[in-house]
């Protein structure tokens, strides 16, 4: 605390114009001094991840060779022990990659303003000819620009790793799966920027050094959960595929490349005339779920499928084809960038309204 105050105080002899001109450099230098140890630690974390990705990718290649020697197809359920071990190691690496944006948001974003407020060093900074907006933007840019650069380079390595690992265990289309969408493509870069800004905003609202961490963890997990389960599947029109209630999927040619299965649902059979007194879709599904165990529909079918058909319903599966991988990635990244802009604007508004 005293060191940072001294660094700010060294500029007190400057005139107003000089202090304003030096303001951006001061903020950048102080921010670097505050976070240099954390930056080095996070860089080592990224390097360790790259090494682990290289090792696991080689493990998959070796497993494919071993399984081929014992006449086991690595694409068929991992019946080979070598392939099962490689998959287990890859899952750990995948988890650590997925947690990287959250760590960056916690380590850099949450204390960005909260620690300044806790130690009252922000007041000294604002008396050196640096406006609150410039102080906040300077601090944010000092961390945001290196974060985007590092995550962009890291995304290239992750894309290579995910492509090679998925191609080793499945026949195309694997990157569209939620676990791969979370770590690959361009969306994680924008997600990291969003969590960095979100952590800063939480620190501004809570105004304490330790309290924002717990709040940030909950908020980050909620944002990531909502985006992956609710928003992301809806960023492009879903493909509807008729199914049976027993899980038989009638995949079309466009979905042969392992699509992303979103959820099951029910709809009226195309062309079916729905009368005024017909049950709703939900009511008909509930009714058939109760009576299908004993009622028989011999003329149409048996069990739940027959009951649904008698009421003009069919079960369907909602999918996102593998061909929409990059479309979803860019749209997801766009949503993250928009939210980042909103949070940055709210942060500036909150800072300017503070009385101290």
Short mmCIF file of C-alpha atoms in Angstrom, two decimals:
data_model
loop_
_atom_site.label_atom_id
_atom_site.label_comp_id
_atom_site.label_asym_id
_atom_site.label_seq_id
_atom_site.Cartn_x
_atom_site.Cartn_y
_atom_site.Cartn_z
CA UNK A 1 0.00 0.00 0.00
CA UNK A 2 2.72 2.50 0.98
CA UNK A 3 4.75 1.59 -2.11
CA UNK A 4 1.84 2.33 -4.44
CA UNK A 5 1.10 5.60 -2.64
CA UNK A 6 4.74 6.61 -2.98
CA UNK A 7 4.67 5.87 -6.71
CA UNK A 8 1.63 8.06 -7.10
CA UNK A 9 3.15 10.74 -4.87
CA UNK A 10 6.35 10.97 -6.91
CA UNK A 11 4.34 12.72 -9.63
CA UNK A 12 2.87 15.36 -7.29
CA UNK A 13 5.49 17.93 -8.30
CA UNK A 14 4.22 17.90 -11.88
CA UNK A 15 1.89 20.63 -13.11
CA UNK A 16 -1.71 19.91 -14.03
CA UNK A 17 -1.00 19.62 -17.77
CA UNK A 18 2.04 17.47 -17.19
CA UNK A 19 0.22 15.20 -14.76
CA UNK A 20 -2.64 14.77 -17.21
CA UNK A 21 -0.20 13.86 -19.99
CA UNK A 22 1.59 11.41 -17.74
CA UNK A 23 -1.66 9.97 -16.38
CA UNK A 24 -1.95 7.07 -18.77
CA UNK A 25 1.66 6.03 -18.22
CA UNK A 26 1.27 6.21 -14.45
CA UNK A 27 -1.83 4.02 -14.47
CA UNK A 28 -0.20 1.49 -16.77
CA UNK A 29 2.96 1.34 -14.68
CA UNK A 30 1.11 1.00 -11.38
CA UNK A 31 -1.15 -1.70 -12.79
CA UNK A 32 1.84 -3.64 -14.05
CA UNK A 33 3.55 -3.36 -10.66
CA UNK A 34 0.43 -4.63 -8.92
CA UNK A 35 -0.14 -7.62 -11.20
CA UNK A 36 3.32 -8.61 -12.43
CA UNK A 37 3.56 -11.64 -10.13
CA UNK A 38 0.07 -12.79 -11.04
CA UNK A 39 0.80 -12.33 -14.73
CA UNK A 40 3.90 -14.48 -14.48
CA UNK A 41 2.01 -17.15 -12.54
CA UNK A 42 -0.81 -17.20 -15.09
CA UNK A 43 1.70 -17.40 -17.94
CA UNK A 44 3.27 -20.45 -16.30
CA UNK A 45 -0.19 -21.96 -15.96
CA UNK A 46 -0.79 -21.51 -19.69
CA UNK A 47 2.61 -22.98 -20.56
CA UNK A 48 1.87 -26.00 -18.37
CA UNK A 49 -1.44 -26.49 -20.18
CA UNK A 50 0.29 -26.39 -23.56
CA UNK A 51 2.76 -29.04 -22.42
CA UNK A 52 -0.05 -31.24 -21.11
CA UNK A 53 -1.96 -30.87 -24.37
CA UNK A 54 1.04 -31.99 -26.37
CA UNK A 55 1.57 -34.99 -24.10
CA UNK A 56 -2.08 -36.07 -24.24
CA UNK A 57 -2.20 -35.69 -28.01
CA UNK A 58 0.79 -38.02 -28.34
CA UNK A 59 -0.91 -40.39 -25.89
CA UNK A 60 -3.94 -40.59 -28.18
CA UNK A 61 -1.75 -41.33 -31.18
CA UNK A 62 0.04 -44.12 -29.30
CA UNK A 63 -3.29 -45.51 -28.08
CA UNK A 64 -4.58 -45.68 -31.65
CA UNK A 65 -1.51 -47.68 -32.68
CA UNK A 66 -1.79 -50.05 -29.70
CA UNK A 67 -5.49 -50.65 -30.19
CA UNK A 68 -4.95 -51.31 -33.89
CA UNK A 69 -2.40 -53.99 -33.03
CA UNK A 70 -4.93 -55.83 -30.86
CA UNK A 71 -7.65 -55.35 -33.52
CA UNK A 72 -9.73 -52.94 -31.40
CA UNK A 73 -11.31 -49.94 -33.11
CA UNK A 74 -10.61 -46.85 -31.01
CA UNK A 75 -13.84 -45.29 -32.30
CA UNK A 76 -16.03 -48.02 -30.84
CA UNK A 77 -16.58 -47.31 -27.16
CA UNK A 78 -12.96 -47.24 -25.95
CA UNK A 79 -12.78 -50.98 -25.36
CA UNK A 80 -8.98 -50.70 -25.49
CA UNK A 81 -7.33 -49.94 -22.13
CA UNK A 82 -4.76 -47.64 -23.72
CA UNK A 83 -7.48 -45.52 -25.31
CA UNK A 84 -9.46 -45.37 -22.06
CA UNK A 85 -6.40 -44.09 -20.20
CA UNK A 86 -5.72 -41.45 -22.83
CA UNK A 87 -9.32 -40.28 -22.68
CA UNK A 88 -9.17 -39.96 -18.89
CA UNK A 89 -6.05 -37.80 -19.04
CA UNK A 90 -7.56 -35.66 -21.79
CA UNK A 91 -10.66 -35.01 -19.68
CA UNK A 92 -8.51 -33.51 -16.91
CA UNK A 93 -6.74 -31.26 -19.39
CA UNK A 94 -10.07 -30.21 -20.87
CA UNK A 95 -11.35 -29.23 -17.41
CA UNK A 96 -8.31 -27.09 -16.66
CA UNK A 97 -8.66 -25.35 -20.03
CA UNK A 98 -12.33 -24.62 -19.36
CA UNK A 99 -11.46 -23.09 -15.96
CA UNK A 100 -8.83 -20.71 -17.36
CA UNK A 101 -11.28 -17.84 -18.18
CA UNK A 102 -12.76 -18.13 -14.70
CA UNK A 103 -9.32 -17.97 -13.08
CA UNK A 104 -8.40 -14.89 -15.11
CA UNK A 105 -11.62 -13.18 -14.10
CA UNK A 106 -10.97 -13.94 -10.42
CA UNK A 107 -7.24 -13.24 -10.30
CA UNK A 108 -7.21 -10.07 -12.42
CA UNK A 109 -10.75 -8.75 -12.76
CA UNK A 110 -12.17 -9.01 -9.25
CA UNK A 111 -9.39 -7.14 -7.38
CA UNK A 112 -8.86 -4.62 -10.20
CA UNK A 113 -10.88 -1.90 -8.47
CA UNK A 114 -11.85 -3.57 -5.21
CA UNK A 115 -8.26 -3.67 -3.92
CA UNK A 116 -7.78 0.02 -4.78
CA UNK A 117 -10.91 0.92 -2.84
CA UNK A 118 -9.90 -1.27 0.10
CA UNK A 119 -6.52 0.46 0.39
CA UNK A 120 -7.86 3.93 -0.56
CA UNK A 121 -5.14 4.36 -3.20
CA UNK A 122 -7.79 5.39 -5.72
CA UNK A 123 -8.19 8.74 -3.96
CA UNK A 124 -4.50 9.52 -4.39
CA UNK A 125 -4.66 8.57 -8.07
CA UNK A 126 -7.61 10.88 -8.69
CA UNK A 127 -5.69 13.86 -7.25
CA UNK A 128 -2.88 13.54 -9.80
CA UNK A 129 -4.75 15.02 -12.74
CA UNK A 130 -6.19 11.64 -13.82
CA UNK A 131 -9.93 11.55 -14.31
CA UNK A 132 -11.88 8.62 -12.92
CA UNK A 133 -12.86 7.45 -16.40
CA UNK A 134 -9.29 7.58 -17.66
CA UNK A 135 -8.05 5.83 -14.52
CA UNK A 136 -10.57 3.01 -14.91
CA UNK A 137 -10.07 2.59 -18.67
CA UNK A 138 -6.30 2.72 -18.30
CA UNK A 139 -6.32 0.01 -15.66
CA UNK A 140 -8.77 -2.13 -17.63
CA UNK A 141 -6.88 -1.81 -20.92
CA UNK A 142 -3.57 -2.64 -19.26
CA UNK A 143 -5.01 -6.04 -18.32
CA UNK A 144 -7.53 -6.57 -21.13
CA UNK A 145 -5.13 -6.14 -24.08
CA UNK A 146 -2.53 -8.71 -22.88
CA UNK A 147 -5.35 -11.05 -21.90
CA UNK A 148 -6.86 -11.00 -25.39
CA UNK A 149 -3.45 -11.44 -27.03
CA UNK A 150 -2.45 -14.38 -24.84
CA UNK A 151 -5.86 -16.05 -25.10
CA UNK A 152 -5.83 -15.65 -28.89
CA UNK A 153 -2.48 -17.41 -29.16
CA UNK A 154 -3.60 -20.03 -26.66
CA UNK A 155 -6.82 -20.58 -28.64
CA UNK A 156 -4.77 -21.63 -31.68
CA UNK A 157 -3.06 -24.33 -29.62
CA UNK A 158 -6.36 -25.45 -28.09
CA UNK A 159 -7.97 -25.66 -31.53
CA UNK A 160 -5.13 -27.86 -32.75
CA UNK A 161 -5.37 -30.04 -29.66
CA UNK A 162 -9.16 -30.38 -29.70
CA UNK A 163 -9.22 -31.19 -33.40
CA UNK A 164 -6.58 -33.91 -33.11
CA UNK A 165 -8.00 -35.46 -29.94
CA UNK A 166 -11.58 -35.48 -31.24
CA UNK A 167 -10.49 -36.93 -34.56
CA UNK A 168 -8.72 -39.69 -32.64
CA UNK A 169 -11.84 -40.80 -30.78
CA UNK A 170 -14.74 -39.98 -33.09
CA UNK A 171 -15.58 -39.69 -36.77
CA UNK A 172 -16.02 -35.96 -37.39
CA UNK A 173 -18.34 -33.36 -35.93
CA UNK A 174 -17.04 -33.69 -32.40
CA UNK A 175 -16.19 -30.01 -31.98
CA UNK A 176 -19.88 -29.11 -31.98
CA UNK A 177 -20.37 -30.97 -28.70
CA UNK A 178 -20.83 -28.72 -25.61
CA UNK A 179 -17.60 -29.84 -23.93
CA UNK A 180 -15.59 -28.94 -27.04
CA UNK A 181 -17.52 -25.73 -27.72
CA UNK A 182 -16.57 -24.53 -24.24
CA UNK A 183 -12.82 -24.65 -24.82
CA UNK A 184 -12.28 -24.29 -28.59
CA UNK A 185 -12.92 -21.64 -31.21
CA UNK A 186 -13.09 -17.88 -30.66
CA UNK A 187 -15.77 -17.82 -27.96
CA UNK A 188 -13.36 -18.53 -25.03
CA UNK A 189 -11.38 -15.41 -25.94
CA UNK A 190 -14.46 -13.21 -25.67
CA UNK A 191 -15.62 -15.11 -22.57
CA UNK A 192 -12.33 -14.35 -20.82
CA UNK A 193 -12.70 -10.65 -21.62
CA UNK A 194 -16.27 -10.74 -20.32
CA UNK A 195 -15.31 -12.41 -17.03
CA UNK A 196 -12.42 -9.97 -16.58
CA UNK A 197 -14.83 -7.04 -16.96
CA UNK A 198 -17.53 -8.75 -14.92
CA UNK A 199 -15.09 -9.29 -12.04
CA UNK A 200 -14.14 -5.61 -12.16
CA UNK A 201 -17.80 -4.60 -12.09
CA UNK A 202 -18.52 -6.85 -9.10
CA UNK A 203 -15.57 -5.28 -7.26
CA UNK A 204 -16.99 -1.82 -7.96
CA UNK A 205 -20.41 -2.79 -6.64
CA UNK A 206 -19.28 -4.73 -3.57
CA UNK A 207 -16.37 -2.35 -2.81
CA UNK A 208 -14.45 -4.82 -0.67
CA UNK A 209 -11.37 -6.89 -1.41
CA UNK A 210 -12.43 -10.32 -0.16
CA UNK A 211 -16.22 -10.26 -0.56
CA UNK A 212 -16.15 -9.92 -4.39
CA UNK A 213 -14.37 -13.27 -4.77
CA UNK A 214 -17.28 -15.34 -3.48
CA UNK A 215 -19.74 -13.22 -5.44
CA UNK A 216 -17.64 -13.51 -8.58
CA UNK A 217 -17.43 -17.31 -8.45
CA UNK A 218 -21.21 -17.63 -8.21
CA UNK A 219 -21.82 -14.99 -10.88
CA UNK A 220 -19.27 -16.50 -13.29
CA UNK A 221 -20.74 -19.99 -12.96
CA UNK A 222 -24.27 -18.66 -13.48
CA UNK A 223 -23.24 -16.75 -16.63
CA UNK A 224 -21.34 -19.71 -18.07
CA UNK A 225 -24.20 -22.10 -17.26
CA UNK A 226 -26.90 -19.91 -18.79
CA UNK A 227 -24.85 -19.26 -21.91
CA UNK A 228 -24.04 -22.93 -22.54
CA UNK A 229 -27.50 -24.34 -21.80
CA UNK A 230 -29.95 -21.61 -22.78
CA UNK A 231 -28.39 -18.98 -25.04
CA UNK A 232 -25.89 -20.91 -27.15
CA UNK A 233 -28.34 -23.58 -28.48
CA UNK A 234 -30.69 -20.78 -29.58
CA UNK A 235 -28.16 -18.72 -31.52
CA UNK A 236 -29.10 -20.61 -34.70
CA UNK A 237 -32.34 -22.34 -35.76
CA UNK A 238 -32.48 -25.89 -34.43
CA UNK A 239 -32.89 -28.90 -36.71
CA UNK A 240 -35.94 -30.99 -35.82
CA UNK A 241 -35.58 -34.77 -36.24
CA UNK A 242 -38.50 -37.17 -35.55
CA UNK A 243 -37.64 -39.79 -32.95
CA UNK A 244 -39.39 -42.55 -31.04
CA UNK A 245 -40.09 -42.52 -27.33
CA UNK A 246 -37.57 -45.34 -26.96
CA UNK A 247 -34.68 -43.22 -28.24
CA UNK A 248 -34.56 -44.40 -31.88
CA UNK A 249 -33.34 -41.44 -33.90
CA UNK A 250 -34.12 -41.11 -37.58
CA UNK A 251 -31.07 -39.04 -38.52
CA UNK A 252 -31.07 -37.37 -41.89
CA UNK A 253 -27.97 -37.13 -44.06
CA UNK A 254 -27.27 -33.61 -42.80
CA UNK A 255 -26.91 -34.91 -39.25
CA UNK A 256 -24.68 -37.90 -39.90
CA UNK A 257 -21.59 -36.03 -38.66
CA UNK A 258 -22.38 -36.32 -34.95
CA UNK A 259 -24.65 -33.30 -34.30
CA UNK A 260 -25.15 -31.60 -30.97
CA UNK A 261 -28.23 -33.13 -29.37
CA UNK A 262 -29.97 -30.37 -27.40
CA UNK A 263 -33.13 -31.95 -26.00
CA UNK A 264 -36.17 -34.06 -26.73
CA UNK A 265 -39.62 -32.58 -27.21
CA UNK A 266 -43.03 -33.21 -28.79
CA UNK A 267 -44.96 -31.55 -31.61
CA UNK A 268 -48.11 -31.98 -33.66
CA UNK A 269 -47.66 -34.32 -36.59
CA UNK A 270 -47.29 -32.18 -39.76
CA UNK A 271 -50.66 -31.95 -41.49
CA UNK A 272 -52.60 -33.17 -38.47
CA UNK A 273 -55.85 -31.26 -37.91
CA UNK A 274 -56.08 -30.01 -34.34
CA UNK A 275 -59.69 -29.59 -33.21
CA UNK A 276 -60.98 -27.00 -30.78
CA UNK A 277 -61.46 -29.59 -28.04
CA UNK A 278 -58.12 -31.33 -28.51
CA UNK A 279 -55.75 -31.62 -25.60
CA UNK A 280 -52.73 -29.37 -25.49
CA UNK A 281 -49.33 -30.90 -26.25
CA UNK A 282 -48.33 -31.02 -22.58
CA UNK A 283 -51.68 -32.39 -21.48
CA UNK A 284 -51.60 -35.12 -24.14
CA UNK A 285 -48.05 -36.12 -23.17
CA UNK A 286 -49.03 -36.34 -19.50
CA UNK A 287 -52.10 -38.41 -20.35
CA UNK A 288 -50.17 -40.83 -22.56
CA UNK A 289 -47.43 -41.18 -19.96
CA UNK A 290 -50.06 -42.44 -17.50
CA UNK A 291 -52.19 -44.70 -19.68
CA UNK A 292 -49.54 -46.03 -22.08
CA UNK A 293 -48.56 -48.76 -19.65
CA UNK A 294 -51.91 -50.52 -20.01
CA UNK A 295 -53.70 -49.00 -22.99
CA UNK A 296 -53.10 -50.64 -26.38
CA UNK A 297 -53.41 -48.86 -29.72
CA UNK A 298 -53.19 -51.83 -32.05
CA UNK A 299 -54.36 -50.00 -35.14
CA UNK A 300 -51.65 -47.36 -34.83
CA UNK A 301 -49.01 -48.79 -32.57
CA UNK A 302 -48.45 -49.82 -29.01
CA UNK A 303 -47.53 -48.05 -25.83
CA UNK A 304 -46.52 -44.40 -25.62
CA UNK A 305 -45.82 -43.96 -29.35
CA UNK A 306 -49.24 -45.27 -30.22
CA UNK A 307 -50.96 -43.05 -27.70
CA UNK A 308 -49.11 -39.98 -28.93
CA UNK A 309 -49.94 -40.81 -32.56
CA UNK A 310 -53.61 -41.23 -31.64
CA UNK A 311 -53.58 -37.70 -30.29
CA UNK A 312 -51.71 -36.31 -33.30
CA UNK A 313 -48.33 -35.96 -31.58
CA UNK A 314 -44.85 -37.21 -32.35
CA UNK A 315 -41.64 -37.12 -30.34
CA UNK A 316 -38.78 -35.13 -31.82
CA UNK A 317 -35.12 -34.40 -31.15
CA UNK A 318 -33.66 -30.90 -31.44
CA UNK A 319 -30.13 -30.69 -32.85
CA UNK A 320 -27.46 -28.29 -34.01
CA UNK A 321 -25.59 -29.76 -37.02
CA UNK A 322 -21.82 -30.01 -36.93
CA UNK A 323 -21.64 -27.63 -39.92
CA UNK A 324 -22.80 -24.75 -37.69
CA UNK A 325 -19.80 -24.91 -35.38
CA UNK A 326 -18.17 -21.66 -36.51
CA UNK A 327 -21.51 -19.89 -36.90
CA UNK A 328 -22.32 -20.61 -33.25
CA UNK A 329 -18.79 -19.71 -32.17
CA UNK A 330 -18.85 -16.26 -33.76
CA UNK A 331 -22.36 -15.51 -32.55
CA UNK A 332 -21.48 -16.59 -29.02
CA UNK A 333 -18.37 -14.42 -29.11
CA UNK A 334 -20.50 -11.50 -30.32
CA UNK A 335 -22.84 -11.89 -27.34
CA UNK A 336 -19.86 -11.89 -24.96
CA UNK A 337 -18.39 -8.76 -26.55
CA UNK A 338 -21.73 -6.94 -26.30
CA UNK A 339 -22.08 -7.88 -22.63
CA UNK A 340 -18.50 -6.71 -22.03
CA UNK A 341 -19.33 -3.32 -23.50
CA UNK A 342 -22.43 -3.03 -21.32
CA UNK A 343 -20.53 -3.95 -18.14
CA UNK A 344 -17.69 -1.56 -18.98
CA UNK A 345 -20.18 1.26 -19.49
CA UNK A 346 -21.91 0.46 -16.19
CA UNK A 347 -18.54 0.40 -14.43
CA UNK A 348 -17.63 3.87 -15.74
CA UNK A 349 -21.06 5.18 -14.76
CA UNK A 350 -20.71 3.77 -11.23
CA UNK A 351 -17.19 5.18 -10.78
CA UNK A 352 -18.22 8.67 -11.90
CA UNK A 353 -21.12 8.72 -9.43
CA UNK A 354 -19.00 7.91 -6.39
CA UNK A 355 -18.64 10.66 -3.84
CA UNK A 356 -15.24 9.36 -2.69
#
